CSV table of C-alpha atoms in Angstrom, one decimal:
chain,number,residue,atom,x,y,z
A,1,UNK,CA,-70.2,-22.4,42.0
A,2,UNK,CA,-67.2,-25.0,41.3
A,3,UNK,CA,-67.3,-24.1,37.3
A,4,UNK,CA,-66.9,-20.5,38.2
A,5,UNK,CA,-64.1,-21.0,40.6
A,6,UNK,CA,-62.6,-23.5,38.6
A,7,UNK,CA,-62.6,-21.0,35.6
A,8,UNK,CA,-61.1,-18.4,38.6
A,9,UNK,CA,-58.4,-21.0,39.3
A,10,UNK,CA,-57.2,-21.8,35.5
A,11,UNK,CA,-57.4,-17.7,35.5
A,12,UNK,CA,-55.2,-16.8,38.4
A,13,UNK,CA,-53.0,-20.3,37.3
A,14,UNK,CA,-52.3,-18.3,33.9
A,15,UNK,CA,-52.0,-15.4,34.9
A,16,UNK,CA,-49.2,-16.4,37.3
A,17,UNK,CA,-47.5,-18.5,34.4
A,18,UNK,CA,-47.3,-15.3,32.7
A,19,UNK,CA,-45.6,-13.3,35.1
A,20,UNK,CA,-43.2,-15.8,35.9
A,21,UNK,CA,-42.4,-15.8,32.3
A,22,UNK,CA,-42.2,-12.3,32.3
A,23,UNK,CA,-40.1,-12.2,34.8
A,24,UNK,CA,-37.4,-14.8,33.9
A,25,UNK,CA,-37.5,-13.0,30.6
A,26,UNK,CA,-37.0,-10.2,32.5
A,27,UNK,CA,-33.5,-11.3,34.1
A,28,UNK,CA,-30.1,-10.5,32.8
A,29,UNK,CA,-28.1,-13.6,32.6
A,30,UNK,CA,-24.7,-14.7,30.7
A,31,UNK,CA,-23.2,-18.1,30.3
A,32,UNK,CA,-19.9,-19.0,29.8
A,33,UNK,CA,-18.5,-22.5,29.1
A,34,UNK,CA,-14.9,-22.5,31.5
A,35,UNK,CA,-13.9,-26.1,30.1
A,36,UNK,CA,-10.9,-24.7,27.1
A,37,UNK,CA,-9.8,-21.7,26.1
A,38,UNK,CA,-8.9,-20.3,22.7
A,39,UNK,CA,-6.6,-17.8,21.2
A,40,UNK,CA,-8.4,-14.9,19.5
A,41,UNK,CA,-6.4,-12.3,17.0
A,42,UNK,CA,-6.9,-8.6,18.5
A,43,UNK,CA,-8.4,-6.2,16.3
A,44,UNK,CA,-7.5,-2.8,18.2
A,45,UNK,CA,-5.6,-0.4,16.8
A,46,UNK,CA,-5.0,3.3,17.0
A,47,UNK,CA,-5.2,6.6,14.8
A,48,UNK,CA,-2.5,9.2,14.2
A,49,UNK,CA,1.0,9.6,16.6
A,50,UNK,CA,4.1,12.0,16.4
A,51,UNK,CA,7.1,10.0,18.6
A,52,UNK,CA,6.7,5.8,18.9
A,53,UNK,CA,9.7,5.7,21.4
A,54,UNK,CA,7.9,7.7,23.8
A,55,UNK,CA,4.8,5.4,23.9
A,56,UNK,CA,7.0,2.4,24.1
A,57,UNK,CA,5.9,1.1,27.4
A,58,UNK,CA,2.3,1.4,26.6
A,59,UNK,CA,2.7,-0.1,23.1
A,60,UNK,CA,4.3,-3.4,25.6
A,61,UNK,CA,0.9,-3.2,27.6
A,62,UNK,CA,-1.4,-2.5,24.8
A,63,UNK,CA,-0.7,-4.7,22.2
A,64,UNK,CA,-2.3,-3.1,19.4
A,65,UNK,CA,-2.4,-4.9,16.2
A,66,UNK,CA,-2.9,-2.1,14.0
A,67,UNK,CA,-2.5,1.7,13.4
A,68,UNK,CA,-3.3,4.1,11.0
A,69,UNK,CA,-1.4,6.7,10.6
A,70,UNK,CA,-0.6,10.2,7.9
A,71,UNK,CA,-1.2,13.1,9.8
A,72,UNK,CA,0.6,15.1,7.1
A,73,UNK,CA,4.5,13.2,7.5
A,74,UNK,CA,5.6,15.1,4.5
A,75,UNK,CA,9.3,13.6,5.0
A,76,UNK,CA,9.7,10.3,3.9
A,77,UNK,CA,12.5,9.6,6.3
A,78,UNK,CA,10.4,10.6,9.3
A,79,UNK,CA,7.2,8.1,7.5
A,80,UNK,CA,10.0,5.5,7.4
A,81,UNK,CA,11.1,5.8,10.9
A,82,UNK,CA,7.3,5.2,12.1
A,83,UNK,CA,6.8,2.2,9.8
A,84,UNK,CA,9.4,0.5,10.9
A,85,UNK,CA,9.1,1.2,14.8
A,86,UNK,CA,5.7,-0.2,14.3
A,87,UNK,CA,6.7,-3.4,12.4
A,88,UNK,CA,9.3,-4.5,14.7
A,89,UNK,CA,6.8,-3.9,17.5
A,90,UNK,CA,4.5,-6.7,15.5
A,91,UNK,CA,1.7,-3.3,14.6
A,92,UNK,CA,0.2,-3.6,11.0
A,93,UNK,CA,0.8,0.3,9.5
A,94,UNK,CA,-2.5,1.3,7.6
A,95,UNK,CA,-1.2,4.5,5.7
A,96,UNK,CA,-3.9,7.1,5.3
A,97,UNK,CA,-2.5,8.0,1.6
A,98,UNK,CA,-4.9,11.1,1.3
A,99,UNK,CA,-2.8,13.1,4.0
A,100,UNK,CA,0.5,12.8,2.7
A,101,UNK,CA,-1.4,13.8,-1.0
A,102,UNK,CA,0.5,17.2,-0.6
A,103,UNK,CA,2.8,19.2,-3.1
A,104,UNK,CA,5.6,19.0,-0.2
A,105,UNK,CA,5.5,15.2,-0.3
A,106,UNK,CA,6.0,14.9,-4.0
A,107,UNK,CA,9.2,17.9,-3.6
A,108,UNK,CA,10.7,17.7,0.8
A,109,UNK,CA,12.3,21.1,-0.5
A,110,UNK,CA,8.8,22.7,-1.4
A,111,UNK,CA,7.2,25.0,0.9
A,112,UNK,CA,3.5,24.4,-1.4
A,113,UNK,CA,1.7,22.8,1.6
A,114,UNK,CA,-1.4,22.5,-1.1
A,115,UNK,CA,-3.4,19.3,-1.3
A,116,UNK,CA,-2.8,17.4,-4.8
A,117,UNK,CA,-6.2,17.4,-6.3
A,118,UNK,CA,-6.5,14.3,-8.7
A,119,UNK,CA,-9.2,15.2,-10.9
A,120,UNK,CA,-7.1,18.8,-11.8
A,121,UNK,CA,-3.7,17.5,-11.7
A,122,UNK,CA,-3.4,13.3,-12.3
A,123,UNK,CA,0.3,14.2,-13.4
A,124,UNK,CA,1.5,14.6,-9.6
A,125,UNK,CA,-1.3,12.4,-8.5
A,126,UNK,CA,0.0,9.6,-10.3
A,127,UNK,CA,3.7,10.7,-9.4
A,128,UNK,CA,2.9,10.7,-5.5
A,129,UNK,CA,1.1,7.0,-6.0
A,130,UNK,CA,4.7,6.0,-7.4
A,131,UNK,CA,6.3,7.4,-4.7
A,132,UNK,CA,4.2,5.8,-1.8
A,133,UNK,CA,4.5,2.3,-3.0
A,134,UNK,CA,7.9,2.5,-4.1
A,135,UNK,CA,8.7,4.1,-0.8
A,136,UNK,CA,6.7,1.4,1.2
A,137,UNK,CA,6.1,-1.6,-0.8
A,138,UNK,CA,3.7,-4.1,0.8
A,139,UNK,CA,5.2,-3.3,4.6
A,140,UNK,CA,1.3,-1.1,5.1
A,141,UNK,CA,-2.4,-1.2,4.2
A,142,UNK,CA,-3.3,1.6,1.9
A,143,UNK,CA,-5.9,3.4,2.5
A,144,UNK,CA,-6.4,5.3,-0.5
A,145,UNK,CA,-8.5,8.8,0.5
A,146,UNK,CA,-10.3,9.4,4.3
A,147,UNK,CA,-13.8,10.3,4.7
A,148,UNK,CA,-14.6,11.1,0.9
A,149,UNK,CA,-18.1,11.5,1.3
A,150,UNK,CA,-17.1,14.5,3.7
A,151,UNK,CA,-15.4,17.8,3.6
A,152,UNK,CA,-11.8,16.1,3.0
A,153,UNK,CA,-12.9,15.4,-0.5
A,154,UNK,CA,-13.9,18.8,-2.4
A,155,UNK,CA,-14.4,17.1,-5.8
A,156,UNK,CA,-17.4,14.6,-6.6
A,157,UNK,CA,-18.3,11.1,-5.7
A,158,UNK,CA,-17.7,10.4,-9.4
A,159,UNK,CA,-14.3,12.0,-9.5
A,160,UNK,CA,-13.4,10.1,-6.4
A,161,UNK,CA,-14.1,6.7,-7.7
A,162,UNK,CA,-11.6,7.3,-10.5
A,163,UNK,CA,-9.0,8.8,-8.7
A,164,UNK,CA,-9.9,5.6,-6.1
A,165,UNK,CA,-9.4,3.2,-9.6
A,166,UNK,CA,-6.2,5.5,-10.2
A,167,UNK,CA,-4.0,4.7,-7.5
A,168,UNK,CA,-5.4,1.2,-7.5
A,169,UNK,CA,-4.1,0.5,-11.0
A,170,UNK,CA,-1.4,2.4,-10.8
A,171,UNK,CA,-0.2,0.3,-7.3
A,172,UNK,CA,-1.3,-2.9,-9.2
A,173,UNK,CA,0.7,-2.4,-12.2
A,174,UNK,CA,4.2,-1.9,-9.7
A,175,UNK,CA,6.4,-4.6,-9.1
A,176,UNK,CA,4.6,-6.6,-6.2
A,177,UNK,CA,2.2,-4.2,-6.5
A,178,UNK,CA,-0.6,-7.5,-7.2
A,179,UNK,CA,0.0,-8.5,-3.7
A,180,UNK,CA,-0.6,-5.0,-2.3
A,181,UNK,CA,-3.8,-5.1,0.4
A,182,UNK,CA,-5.8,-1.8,-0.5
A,183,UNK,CA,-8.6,-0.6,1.5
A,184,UNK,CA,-12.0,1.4,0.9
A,185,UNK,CA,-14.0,3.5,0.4
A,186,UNK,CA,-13.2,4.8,4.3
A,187,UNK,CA,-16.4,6.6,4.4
A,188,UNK,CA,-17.0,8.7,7.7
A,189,UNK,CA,-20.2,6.5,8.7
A,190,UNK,CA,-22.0,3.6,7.3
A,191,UNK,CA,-23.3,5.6,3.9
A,192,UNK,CA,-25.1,3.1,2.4
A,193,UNK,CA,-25.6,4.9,-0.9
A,194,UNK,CA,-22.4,6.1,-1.4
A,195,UNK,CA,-20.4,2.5,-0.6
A,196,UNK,CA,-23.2,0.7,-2.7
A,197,UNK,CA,-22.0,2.8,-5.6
A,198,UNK,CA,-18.1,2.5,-4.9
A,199,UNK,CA,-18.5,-0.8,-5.3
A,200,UNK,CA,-20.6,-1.0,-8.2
A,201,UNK,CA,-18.0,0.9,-9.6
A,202,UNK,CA,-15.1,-1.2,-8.6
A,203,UNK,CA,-17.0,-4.2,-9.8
A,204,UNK,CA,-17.5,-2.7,-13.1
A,205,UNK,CA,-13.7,-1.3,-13.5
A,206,UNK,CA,-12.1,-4.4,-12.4
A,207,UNK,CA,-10.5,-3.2,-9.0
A,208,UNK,CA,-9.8,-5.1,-6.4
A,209,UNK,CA,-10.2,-4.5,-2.9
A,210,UNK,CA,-9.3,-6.3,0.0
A,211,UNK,CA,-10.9,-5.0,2.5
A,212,UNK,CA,-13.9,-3.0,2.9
A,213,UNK,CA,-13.6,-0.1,5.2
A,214,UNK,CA,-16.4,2.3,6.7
A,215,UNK,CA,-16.2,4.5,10.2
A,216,UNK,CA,-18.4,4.1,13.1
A,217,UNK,CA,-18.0,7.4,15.0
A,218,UNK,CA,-21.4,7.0,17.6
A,219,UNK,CA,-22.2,5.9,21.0
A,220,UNK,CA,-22.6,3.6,23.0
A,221,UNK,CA,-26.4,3.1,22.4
A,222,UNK,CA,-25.8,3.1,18.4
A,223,UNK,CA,-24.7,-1.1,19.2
A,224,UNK,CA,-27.4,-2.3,17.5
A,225,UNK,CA,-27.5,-0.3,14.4
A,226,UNK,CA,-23.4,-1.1,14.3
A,227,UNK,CA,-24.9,-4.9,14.5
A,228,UNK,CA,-26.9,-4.5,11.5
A,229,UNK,CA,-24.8,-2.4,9.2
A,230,UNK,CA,-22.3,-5.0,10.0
A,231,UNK,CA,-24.6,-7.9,9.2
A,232,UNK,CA,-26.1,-6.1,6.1
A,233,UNK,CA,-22.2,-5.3,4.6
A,234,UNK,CA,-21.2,-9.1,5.0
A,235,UNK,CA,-24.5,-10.6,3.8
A,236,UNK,CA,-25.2,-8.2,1.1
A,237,UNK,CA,-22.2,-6.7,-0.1
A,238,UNK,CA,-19.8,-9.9,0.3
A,239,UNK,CA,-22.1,-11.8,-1.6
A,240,UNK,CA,-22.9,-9.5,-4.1
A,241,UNK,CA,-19.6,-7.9,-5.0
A,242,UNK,CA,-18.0,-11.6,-5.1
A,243,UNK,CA,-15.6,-9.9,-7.7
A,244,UNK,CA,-14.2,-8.0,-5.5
A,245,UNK,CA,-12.5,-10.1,-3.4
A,246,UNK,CA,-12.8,-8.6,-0.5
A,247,UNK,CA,-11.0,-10.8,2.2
A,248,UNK,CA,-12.1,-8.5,5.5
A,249,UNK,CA,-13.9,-5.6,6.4
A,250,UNK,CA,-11.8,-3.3,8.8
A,251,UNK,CA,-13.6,-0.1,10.8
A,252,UNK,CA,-10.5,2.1,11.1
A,253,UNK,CA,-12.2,5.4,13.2
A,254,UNK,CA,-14.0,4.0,16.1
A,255,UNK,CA,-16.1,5.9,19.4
A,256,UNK,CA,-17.4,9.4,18.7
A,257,UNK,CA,-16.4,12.4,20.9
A,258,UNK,CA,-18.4,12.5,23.4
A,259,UNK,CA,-17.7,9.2,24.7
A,260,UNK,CA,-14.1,9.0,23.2
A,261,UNK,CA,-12.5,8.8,27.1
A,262,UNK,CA,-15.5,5.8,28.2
A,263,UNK,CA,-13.7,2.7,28.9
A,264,UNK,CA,-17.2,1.2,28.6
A,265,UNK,CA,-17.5,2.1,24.9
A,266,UNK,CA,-14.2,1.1,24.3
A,267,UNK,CA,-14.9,-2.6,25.8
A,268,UNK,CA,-18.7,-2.5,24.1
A,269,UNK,CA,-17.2,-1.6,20.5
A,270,UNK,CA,-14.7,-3.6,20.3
A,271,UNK,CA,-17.0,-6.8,21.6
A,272,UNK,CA,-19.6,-5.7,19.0
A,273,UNK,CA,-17.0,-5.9,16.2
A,274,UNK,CA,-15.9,-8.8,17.2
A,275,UNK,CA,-18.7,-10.7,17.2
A,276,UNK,CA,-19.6,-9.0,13.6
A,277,UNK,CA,-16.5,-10.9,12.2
A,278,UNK,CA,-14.6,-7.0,12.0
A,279,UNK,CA,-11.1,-7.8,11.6
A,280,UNK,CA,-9.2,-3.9,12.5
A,281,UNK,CA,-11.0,-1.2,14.5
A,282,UNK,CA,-8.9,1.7,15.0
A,283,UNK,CA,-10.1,4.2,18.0
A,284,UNK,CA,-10.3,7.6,16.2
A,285,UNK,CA,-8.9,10.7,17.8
A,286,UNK,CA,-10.8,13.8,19.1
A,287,UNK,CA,-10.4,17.6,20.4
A,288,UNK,CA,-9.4,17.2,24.4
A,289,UNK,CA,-12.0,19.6,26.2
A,290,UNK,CA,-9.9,20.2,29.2
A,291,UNK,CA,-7.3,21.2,27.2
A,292,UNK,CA,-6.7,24.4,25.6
A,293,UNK,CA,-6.1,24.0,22.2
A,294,UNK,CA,-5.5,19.7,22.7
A,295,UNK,CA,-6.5,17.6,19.9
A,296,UNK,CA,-5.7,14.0,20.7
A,297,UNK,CA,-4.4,13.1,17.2
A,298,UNK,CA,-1.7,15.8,17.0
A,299,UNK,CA,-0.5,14.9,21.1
A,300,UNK,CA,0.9,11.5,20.9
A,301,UNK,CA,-1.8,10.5,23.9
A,302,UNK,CA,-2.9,7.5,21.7
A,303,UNK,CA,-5.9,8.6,21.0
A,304,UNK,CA,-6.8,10.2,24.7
A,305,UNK,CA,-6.1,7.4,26.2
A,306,UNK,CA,-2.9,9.3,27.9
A,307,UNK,CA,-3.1,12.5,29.8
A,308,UNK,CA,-0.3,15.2,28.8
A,309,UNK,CA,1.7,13.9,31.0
A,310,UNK,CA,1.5,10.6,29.9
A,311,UNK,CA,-0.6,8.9,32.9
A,312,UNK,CA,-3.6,7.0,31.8
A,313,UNK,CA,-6.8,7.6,31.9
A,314,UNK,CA,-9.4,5.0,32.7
A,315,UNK,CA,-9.8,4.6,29.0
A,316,UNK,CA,-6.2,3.2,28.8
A,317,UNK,CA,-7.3,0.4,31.3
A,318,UNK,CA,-10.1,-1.0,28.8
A,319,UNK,CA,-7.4,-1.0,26.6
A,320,UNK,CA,-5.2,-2.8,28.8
A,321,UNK,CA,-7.7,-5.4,30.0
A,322,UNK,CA,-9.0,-6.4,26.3
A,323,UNK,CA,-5.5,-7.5,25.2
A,324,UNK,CA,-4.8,-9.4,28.3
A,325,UNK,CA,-7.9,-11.0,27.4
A,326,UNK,CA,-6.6,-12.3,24.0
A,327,UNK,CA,-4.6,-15.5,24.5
A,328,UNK,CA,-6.6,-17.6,26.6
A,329,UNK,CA,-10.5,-16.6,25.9
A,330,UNK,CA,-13.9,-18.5,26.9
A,331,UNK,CA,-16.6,-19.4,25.0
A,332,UNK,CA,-19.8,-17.5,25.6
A,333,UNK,CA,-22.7,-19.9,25.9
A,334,UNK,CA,-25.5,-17.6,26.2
A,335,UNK,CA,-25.0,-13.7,25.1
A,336,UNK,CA,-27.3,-10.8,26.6
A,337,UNK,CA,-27.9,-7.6,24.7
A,338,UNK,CA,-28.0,-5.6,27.7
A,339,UNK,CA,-24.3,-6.3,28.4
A,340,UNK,CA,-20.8,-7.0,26.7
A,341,UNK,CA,-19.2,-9.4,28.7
A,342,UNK,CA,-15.4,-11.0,28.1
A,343,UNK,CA,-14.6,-14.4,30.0
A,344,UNK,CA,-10.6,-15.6,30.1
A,345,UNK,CA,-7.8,-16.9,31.8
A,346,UNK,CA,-4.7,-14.8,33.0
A,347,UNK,CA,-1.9,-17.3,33.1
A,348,UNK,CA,0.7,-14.8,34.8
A,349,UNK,CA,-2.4,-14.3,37.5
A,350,UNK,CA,-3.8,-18.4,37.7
A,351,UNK,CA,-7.5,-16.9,37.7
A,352,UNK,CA,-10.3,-17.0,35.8
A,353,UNK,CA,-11.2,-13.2,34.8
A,354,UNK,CA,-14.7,-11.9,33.6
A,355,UNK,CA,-15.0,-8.0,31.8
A,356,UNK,CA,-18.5,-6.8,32.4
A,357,UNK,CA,-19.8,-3.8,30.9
A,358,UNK,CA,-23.6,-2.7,31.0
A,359,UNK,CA,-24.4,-1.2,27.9
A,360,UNK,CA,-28.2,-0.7,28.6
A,361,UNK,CA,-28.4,3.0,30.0
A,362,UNK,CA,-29.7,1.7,33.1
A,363,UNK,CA,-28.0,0.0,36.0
A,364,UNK,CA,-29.1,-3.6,35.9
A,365,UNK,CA,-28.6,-6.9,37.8
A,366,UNK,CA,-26.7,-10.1,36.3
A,367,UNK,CA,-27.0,-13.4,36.6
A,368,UNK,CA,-23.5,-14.7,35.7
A,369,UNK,CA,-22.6,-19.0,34.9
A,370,UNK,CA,-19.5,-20.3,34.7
A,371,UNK,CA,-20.5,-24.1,33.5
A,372,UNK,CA,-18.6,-27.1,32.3
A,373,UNK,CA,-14.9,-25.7,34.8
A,374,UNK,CA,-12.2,-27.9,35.0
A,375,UNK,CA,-10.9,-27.2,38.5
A,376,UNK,CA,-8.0,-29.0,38.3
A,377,UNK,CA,-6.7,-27.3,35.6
A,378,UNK,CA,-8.0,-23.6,36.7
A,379,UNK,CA,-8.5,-23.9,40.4
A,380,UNK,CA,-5.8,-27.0,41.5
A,381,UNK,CA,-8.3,-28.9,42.4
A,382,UNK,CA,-10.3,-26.5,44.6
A,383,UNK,CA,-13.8,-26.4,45.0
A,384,UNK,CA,-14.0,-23.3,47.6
A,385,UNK,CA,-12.5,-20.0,45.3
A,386,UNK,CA,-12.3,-16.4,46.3
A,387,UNK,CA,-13.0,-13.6,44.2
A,388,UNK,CA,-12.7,-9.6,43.9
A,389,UNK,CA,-14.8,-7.7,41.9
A,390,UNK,CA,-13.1,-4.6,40.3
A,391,UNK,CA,-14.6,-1.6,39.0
A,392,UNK,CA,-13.0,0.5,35.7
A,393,UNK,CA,-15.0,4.5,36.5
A,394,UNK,CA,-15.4,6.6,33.7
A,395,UNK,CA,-12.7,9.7,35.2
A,396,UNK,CA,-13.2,11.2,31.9
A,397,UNK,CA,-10.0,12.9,31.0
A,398,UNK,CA,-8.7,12.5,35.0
A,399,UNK,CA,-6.0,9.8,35.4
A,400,UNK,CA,-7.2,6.2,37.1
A,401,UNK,CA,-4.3,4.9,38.8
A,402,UNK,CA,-5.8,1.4,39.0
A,403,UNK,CA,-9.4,0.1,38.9
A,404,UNK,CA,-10.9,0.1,42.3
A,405,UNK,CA,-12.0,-2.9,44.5
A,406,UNK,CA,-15.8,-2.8,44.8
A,407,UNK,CA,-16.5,-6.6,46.2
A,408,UNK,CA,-15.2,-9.6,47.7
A,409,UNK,CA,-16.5,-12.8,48.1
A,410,UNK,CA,-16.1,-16.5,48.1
A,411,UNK,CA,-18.3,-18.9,46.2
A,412,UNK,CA,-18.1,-22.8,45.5
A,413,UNK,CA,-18.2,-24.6,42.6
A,414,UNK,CA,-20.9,-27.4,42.3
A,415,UNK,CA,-21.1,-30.1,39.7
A,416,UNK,CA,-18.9,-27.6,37.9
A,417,UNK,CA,-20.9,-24.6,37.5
A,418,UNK,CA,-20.9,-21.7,39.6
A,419,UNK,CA,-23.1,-19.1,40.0
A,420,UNK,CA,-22.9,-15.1,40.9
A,421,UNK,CA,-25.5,-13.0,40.7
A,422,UNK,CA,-24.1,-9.0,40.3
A,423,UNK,CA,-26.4,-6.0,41.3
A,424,UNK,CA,-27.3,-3.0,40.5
A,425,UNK,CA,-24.4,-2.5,37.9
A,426,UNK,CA,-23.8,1.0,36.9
A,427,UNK,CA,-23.7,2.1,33.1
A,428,UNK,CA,-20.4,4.3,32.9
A,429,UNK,CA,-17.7,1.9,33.6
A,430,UNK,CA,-16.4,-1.6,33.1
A,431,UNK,CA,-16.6,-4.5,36.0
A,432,UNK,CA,-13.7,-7.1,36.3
A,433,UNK,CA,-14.4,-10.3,38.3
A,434,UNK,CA,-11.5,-11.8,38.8
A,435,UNK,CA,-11.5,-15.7,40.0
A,436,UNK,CA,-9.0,-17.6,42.4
């Protein structure tokens, strides 16, 4: 009788070991170390716009580093007048070189609106290279033909790497032209073949390029495939394609349609990439549902992120609250796959902000610890801090006039760690905890 329930006990012991395991495993739980802060370069950036006086004010709040930009400027004045407005507003210009390959670009006075093929007609090919690097010099990022593995190519991969080796030589072989950053192969998702084989090509042909360039047009629950094309381009590709040189790898279309007005996708893509080592990601632009005939890369909207009459959407606010985020960043002790989460401190505030976003599909709980504070130097000295606990809703293509107060709370710090567990967070928008 006491071997049997002593074999019971060591049973019902193990059993309960494993379900405690289970369930610790189970919890969601991020920690952040709150004892320094670092500055961290932004990689947002934005696709396509008409007028950059008119987005002036949410350039100033924004803070985008880069944007990419064609959308068929056939006047060199006007392309001009854009570059510089986004130089002196400190925004990297990546020119999209394939949409200004037009007949009316070589000739302003030409009415032939027809796309300069450069397998059927290298004369004006070569002549429109000329013109676009001695128009613009090294003042943009060239980014030599979008999405060729897609309709806005009509010739064949082949043909494309040598008109690709073309304008590369061509820009090379100009005045400067060696200290020129160009970009590829711009492909309209992570085509494994086809980039494999561009830079084979490259390797063979002696081009250079500096930074390797792919789209990421999915959702929010394509994160971990992002993660691993990521991975595979900088472990494979950098290392194999050491000729190259390529300095950076840039995702210039970011967030597919249907999620293209989520603030959540915005803060989960932009974390992802960051933590890939991405240096540029440039939200892509979309048809606008609600409105007739609206295309958010011919509207000036940035994007979507603007309504047509220029209030923002909640999208904006992601936007917003990642390049506040930028100057004083924490360190992230422990990461969770379940959620992208953003510690840092807002000097013109005095607190100690946290960006939560549940990427999971599911509402989940959090277990969130801010270790190692210095209260002095965040908190004067206190030990008894308030917070409010914000909440960024999806309104779609609605305007958010501010993010709206869900919690708030006090909590103590002890032996410099504080604890807050969050529940039952939703899956369509992005929480701010903000820390006094």
């Amino acid at each position: 009788m006491n071997r049997i329930f002593k074999i019971k006990s060591i049973q019902i012991f193990s059993a309960i070991l494993l379900f405690s395991f289970a369930f610790v495993k189970s919890q969601n739980s991020v920690v952040l170390d709150v004892s320094k802060t670092y500055k961290k370069e932004s990689i947002a950036g934005f696709l396509h716009l008409n007028n950059i006086e008119t987005l002036d004010n949410d350039i100033k709040a924004l803070k985008p580093k880069f944007w990419r930009f064609g959308n068929y400027m056939f006047k060199s004045q006007e392309r001009k007048d854009i570059i510089s407005g986004l130089i002196s507003r400190k925004i990297q210009p990546i020119l999209i070189m394939s949409d200004l390959c037009i007949y009316k670009t070589l000739n302003e006075n030409s009415t032939d609106g027809n796309r300069i093929l450069p397998y059927s007609d290298p004369k004006s090919y070569e002549a429109f290279v000329r013109k676009m690097y001695a128009e613009n010099g090294n003042t943009v990022i060239y980014d030599i033909w979008n999405e060729p593995d897609t309709g806005f190519w009509s010739g064949t991969k082949e043909q494309f790497f040598l008109a690709f080796k073309k304008a590369h030589d061509i820009i090379r072989s100009m005045p400067g032209g060696k200290d020129a950053v160009i970009m590829g192969p711009s492909c309209s998702r992570f085509y494994k073949e086809f980039i494999e084989d561009f830079l084979t090509f490259c390797e063979k042909n002696n081009v250079v390029v500096d930074i390797l360039a792919w789209h990421e047009g999915g959702v929010i629950s394509d994160i971990k495939e992002m993660k691993a094309n990521i991975n595979f381009a900088k472990e494979v590709w950098l290392n194999k394609f050491k000729k190259l040189k390529i300095k950076e790898i840039y995702i210039p279309e970011i967030i597919g349609e249907s999620v293209q007005f989520s603030p959540l996708a915005v803060l989960s893509f932009l974390n992802t990439f960051e933590e890939g080592g991405v240096s540029g990601a440039c939200k892509t632009c979309h048809d606008n549902p609600a409105e007739i005939g609206g295309n958010s890369c011919f509207n000036n909207s940035m994007d979507g992120l603007l309504m047509p009459n220029g209030k923002p959407r909640s999208v904006w606010f992601a936007y917003k609250l990642y390049s506040e985020s930028l100057d004083d960043r924490f360190k992230l002790i422990t990461k969770n796959e379940n959620f992208s989460v953003i510690g840092y401190y807002l000097n013109k505030n005095k607190s100690v902000n946290i960006l939560i976003g549940n990427t999971s599909g599911s509402n989940k709980d959090l277990n969130l610890s801010l270790k190692n504070i210095d209260v002095k130097k965040y908190f004067s000295g206190k030990r008894k801090l308030h917070y409010n606990l914000y909440f960024v809703e999806d309104t779609k293509e609605k305007e958010l006039k501010s993010p709206q107060l869900k919690q708030s709370e006090f909590v103590s710090i002890k032996n410099g760690v504080i604890n807050i567990n969050l529940k039952n967070i939703e899956s369509n928008g992005i929480l701010v905890l903000e820390l006094k």
